[in-house]
mmCIF file of C-alpha atoms in Angstrom:
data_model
loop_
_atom_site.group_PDB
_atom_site.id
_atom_site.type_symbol
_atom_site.label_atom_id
_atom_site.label_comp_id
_atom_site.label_asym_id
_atom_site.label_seq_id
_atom_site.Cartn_x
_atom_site.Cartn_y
_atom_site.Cartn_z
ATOM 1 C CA UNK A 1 118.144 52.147 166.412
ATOM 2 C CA UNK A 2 120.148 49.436 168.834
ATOM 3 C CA UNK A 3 117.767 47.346 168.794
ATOM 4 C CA UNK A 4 117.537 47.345 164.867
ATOM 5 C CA UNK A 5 121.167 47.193 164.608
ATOM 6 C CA UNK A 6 121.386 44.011 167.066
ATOM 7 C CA UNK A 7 118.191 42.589 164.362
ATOM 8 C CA UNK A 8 120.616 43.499 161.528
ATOM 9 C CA UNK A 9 123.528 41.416 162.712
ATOM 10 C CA UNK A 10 121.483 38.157 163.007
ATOM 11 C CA UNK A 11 119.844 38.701 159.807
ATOM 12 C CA UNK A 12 121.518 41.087 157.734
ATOM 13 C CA UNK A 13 119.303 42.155 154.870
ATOM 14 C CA UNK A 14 120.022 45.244 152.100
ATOM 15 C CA UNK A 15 117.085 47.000 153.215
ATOM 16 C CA UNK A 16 117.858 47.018 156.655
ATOM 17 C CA UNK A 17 121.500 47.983 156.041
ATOM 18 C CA UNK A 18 120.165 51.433 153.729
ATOM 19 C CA UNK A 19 117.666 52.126 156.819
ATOM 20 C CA UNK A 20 120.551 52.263 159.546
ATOM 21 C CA UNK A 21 122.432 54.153 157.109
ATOM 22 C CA UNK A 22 119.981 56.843 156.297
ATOM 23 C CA UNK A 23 118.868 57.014 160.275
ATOM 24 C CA UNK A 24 122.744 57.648 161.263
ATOM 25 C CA UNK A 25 122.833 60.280 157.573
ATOM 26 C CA UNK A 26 120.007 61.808 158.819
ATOM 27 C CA UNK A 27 121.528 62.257 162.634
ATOM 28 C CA UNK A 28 124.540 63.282 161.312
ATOM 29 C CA UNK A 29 122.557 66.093 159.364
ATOM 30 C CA UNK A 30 120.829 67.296 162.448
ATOM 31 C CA UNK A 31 123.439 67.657 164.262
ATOM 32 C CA UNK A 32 125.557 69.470 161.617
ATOM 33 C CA UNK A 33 123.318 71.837 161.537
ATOM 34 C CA UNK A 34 122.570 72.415 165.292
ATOM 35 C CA UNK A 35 126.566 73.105 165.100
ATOM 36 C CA UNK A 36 126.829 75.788 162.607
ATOM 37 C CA UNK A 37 123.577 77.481 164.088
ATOM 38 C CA UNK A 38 125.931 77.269 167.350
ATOM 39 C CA UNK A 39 129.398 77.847 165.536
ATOM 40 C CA UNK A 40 128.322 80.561 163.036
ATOM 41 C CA UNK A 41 127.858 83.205 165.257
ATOM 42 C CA UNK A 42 130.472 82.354 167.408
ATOM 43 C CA UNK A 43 132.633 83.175 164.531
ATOM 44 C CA UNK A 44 131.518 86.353 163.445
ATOM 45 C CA UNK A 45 131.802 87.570 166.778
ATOM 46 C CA UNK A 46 135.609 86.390 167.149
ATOM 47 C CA UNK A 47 136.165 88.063 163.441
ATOM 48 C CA UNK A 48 134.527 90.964 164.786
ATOM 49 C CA UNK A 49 136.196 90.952 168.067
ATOM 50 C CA UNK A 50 139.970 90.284 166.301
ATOM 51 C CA UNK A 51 139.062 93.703 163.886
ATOM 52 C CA UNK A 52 138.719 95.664 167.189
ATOM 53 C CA UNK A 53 141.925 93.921 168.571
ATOM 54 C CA UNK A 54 139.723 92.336 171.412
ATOM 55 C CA UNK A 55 141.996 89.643 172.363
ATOM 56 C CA UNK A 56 140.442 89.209 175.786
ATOM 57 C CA UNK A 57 137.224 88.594 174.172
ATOM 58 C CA UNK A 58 138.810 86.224 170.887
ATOM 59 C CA UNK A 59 139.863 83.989 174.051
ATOM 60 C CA UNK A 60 136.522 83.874 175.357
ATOM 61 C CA UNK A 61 134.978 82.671 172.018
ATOM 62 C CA UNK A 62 137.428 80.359 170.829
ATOM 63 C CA UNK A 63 136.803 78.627 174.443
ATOM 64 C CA UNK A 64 133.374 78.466 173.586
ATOM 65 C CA UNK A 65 134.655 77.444 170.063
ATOM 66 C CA UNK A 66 136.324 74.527 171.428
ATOM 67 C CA UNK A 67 133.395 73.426 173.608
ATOM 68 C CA UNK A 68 131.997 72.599 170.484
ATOM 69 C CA UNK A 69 134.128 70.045 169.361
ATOM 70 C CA UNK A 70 132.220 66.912 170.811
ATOM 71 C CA UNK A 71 129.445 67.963 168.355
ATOM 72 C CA UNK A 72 132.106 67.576 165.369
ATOM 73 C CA UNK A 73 133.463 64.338 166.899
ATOM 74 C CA UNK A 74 129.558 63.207 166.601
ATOM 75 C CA UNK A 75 128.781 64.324 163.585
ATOM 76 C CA UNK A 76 131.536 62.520 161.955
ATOM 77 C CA UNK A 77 130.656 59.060 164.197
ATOM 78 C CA UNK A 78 127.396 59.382 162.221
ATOM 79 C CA UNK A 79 128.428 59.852 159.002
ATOM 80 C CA UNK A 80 131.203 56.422 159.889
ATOM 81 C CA UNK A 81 128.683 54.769 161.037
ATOM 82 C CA UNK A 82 126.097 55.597 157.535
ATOM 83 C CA UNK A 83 129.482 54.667 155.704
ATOM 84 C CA UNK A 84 130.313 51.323 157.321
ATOM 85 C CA UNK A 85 125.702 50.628 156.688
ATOM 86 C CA UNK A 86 125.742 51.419 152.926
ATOM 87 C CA UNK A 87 129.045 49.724 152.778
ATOM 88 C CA UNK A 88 127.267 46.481 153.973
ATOM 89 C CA UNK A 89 124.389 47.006 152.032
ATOM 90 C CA UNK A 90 126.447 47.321 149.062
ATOM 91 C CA UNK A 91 128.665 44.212 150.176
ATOM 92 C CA UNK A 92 125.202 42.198 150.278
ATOM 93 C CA UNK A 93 123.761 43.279 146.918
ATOM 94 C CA UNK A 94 127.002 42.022 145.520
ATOM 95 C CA UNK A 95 128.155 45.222 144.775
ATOM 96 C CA UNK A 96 124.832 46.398 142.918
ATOM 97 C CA UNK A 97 122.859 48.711 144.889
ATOM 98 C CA UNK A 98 122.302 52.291 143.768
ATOM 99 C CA UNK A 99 121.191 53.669 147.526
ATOM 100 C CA UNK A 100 123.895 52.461 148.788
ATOM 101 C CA UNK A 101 126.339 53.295 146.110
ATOM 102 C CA UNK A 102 124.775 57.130 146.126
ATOM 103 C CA UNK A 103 124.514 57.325 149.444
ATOM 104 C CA UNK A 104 128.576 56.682 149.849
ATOM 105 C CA UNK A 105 129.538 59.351 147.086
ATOM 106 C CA UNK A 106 127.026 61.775 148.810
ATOM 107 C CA UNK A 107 128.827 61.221 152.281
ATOM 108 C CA UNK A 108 131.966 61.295 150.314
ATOM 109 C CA UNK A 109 130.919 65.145 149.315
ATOM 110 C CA UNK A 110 129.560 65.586 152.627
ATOM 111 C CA UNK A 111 132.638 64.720 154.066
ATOM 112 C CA UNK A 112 134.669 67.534 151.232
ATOM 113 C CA UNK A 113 136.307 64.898 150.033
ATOM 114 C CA UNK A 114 135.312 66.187 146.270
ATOM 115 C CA UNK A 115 137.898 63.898 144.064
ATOM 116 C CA UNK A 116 136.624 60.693 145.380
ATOM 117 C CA UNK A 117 132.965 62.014 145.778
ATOM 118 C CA UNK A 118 133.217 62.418 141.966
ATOM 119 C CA UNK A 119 134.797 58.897 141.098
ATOM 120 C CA UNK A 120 131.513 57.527 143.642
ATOM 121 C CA UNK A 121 129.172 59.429 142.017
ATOM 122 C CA UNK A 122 129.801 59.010 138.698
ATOM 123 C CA UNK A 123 130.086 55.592 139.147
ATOM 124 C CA UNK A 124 127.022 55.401 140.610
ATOM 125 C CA UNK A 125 125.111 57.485 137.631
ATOM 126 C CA UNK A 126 126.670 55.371 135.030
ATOM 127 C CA UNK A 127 126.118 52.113 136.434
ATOM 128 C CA UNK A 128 122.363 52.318 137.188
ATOM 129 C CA UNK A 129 118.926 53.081 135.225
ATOM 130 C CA UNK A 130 116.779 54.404 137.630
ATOM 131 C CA UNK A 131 113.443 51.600 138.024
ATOM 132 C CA UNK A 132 111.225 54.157 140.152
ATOM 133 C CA UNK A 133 110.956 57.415 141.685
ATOM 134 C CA UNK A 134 112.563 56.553 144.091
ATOM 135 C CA UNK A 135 115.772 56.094 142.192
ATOM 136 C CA UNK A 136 115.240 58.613 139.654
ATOM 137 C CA UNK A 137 115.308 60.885 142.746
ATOM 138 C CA UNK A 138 118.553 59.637 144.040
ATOM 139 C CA UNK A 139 120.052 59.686 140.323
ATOM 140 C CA UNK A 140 118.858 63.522 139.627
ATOM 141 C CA UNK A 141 120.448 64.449 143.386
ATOM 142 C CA UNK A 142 123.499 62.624 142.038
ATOM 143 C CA UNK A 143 123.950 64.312 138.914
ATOM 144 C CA UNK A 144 123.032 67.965 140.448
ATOM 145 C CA UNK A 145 126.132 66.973 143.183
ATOM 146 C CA UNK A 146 128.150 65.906 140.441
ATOM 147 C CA UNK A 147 127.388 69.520 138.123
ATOM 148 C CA UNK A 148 128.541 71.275 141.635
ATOM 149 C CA UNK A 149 131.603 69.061 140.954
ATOM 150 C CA UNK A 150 132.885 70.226 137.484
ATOM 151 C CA UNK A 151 130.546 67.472 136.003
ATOM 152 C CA UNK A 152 131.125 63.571 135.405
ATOM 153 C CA UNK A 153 134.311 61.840 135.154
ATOM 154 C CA UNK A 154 135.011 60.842 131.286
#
């Protein structure tokens, strides 16, 4: 991936802009979910531990809690990093690029930041006709985000 990022800044290219931007997406989606296999116990042992009144055991876990918080401060350097790719991409295609358009609303929602995922991806459905399966796939998994939404922005 370095060495295709240091290819991208001499000669920056669209395609190469949605690839670094999926492989950091994709990253940040692995490691999300190594987390909450990690966290999700974690928690319903504290919840069960703070029923029982426990406290010496709630310490325990929220110190192994906290060890866990490099794997958040990762997760969101991916998901920066995808941003600041599709971002480019976008910023190259003149402003026209439905990947890379998706692809910020669906960090966006990623992210829980549901308002602006909503302006991004219905900006994103209205602007574009899909030209391929491959966009017609990206358009569909925008519209299902968008229904968890409350629907399109009129």
């Amino acid at each position: 991936l370095v060495k295709f990022q240091d290819a991208q800044k001499l000669n920056p290219t669209i395609l190469a802009c949605r690839r670094i931007g999926h492989t950091f997406l994709r990253v940040g989606y692995n490691l999300r979910d190594e987390f909450a296999a990690r966290y999700l116990p974690l928690a319903k042992q504290y919840e069960d531990a703070r029923r029982e009144g426990n406290k010496g055991l709630m310490a325990a876990l929220s110190s192994q809690r906290k060890a866990l918080s490099f794997m958040e401060k990762d997760i969101l350097h991916c998901y920066k990093k995808a941003r600041e790719a599709f971002v480019d991409g976008l910023r190259l295609a003149n402003g026209s690029d439905l990947d890379c358009e998706a692809h910020l609303g669906i960090l966006e929602y990623q992210e829980k930041k549901r308002p602006l995922a909503r302006v991004v991806l219905t900006r994103a459905i209205e602007r574009y006709k899909p030209k391929n399966d491959e966009e017609r796939t990206i358009h569909e998994y925008c519209r299902t985000l968008l229904g968890e939404l409350g629907g399109p922005l009129h």
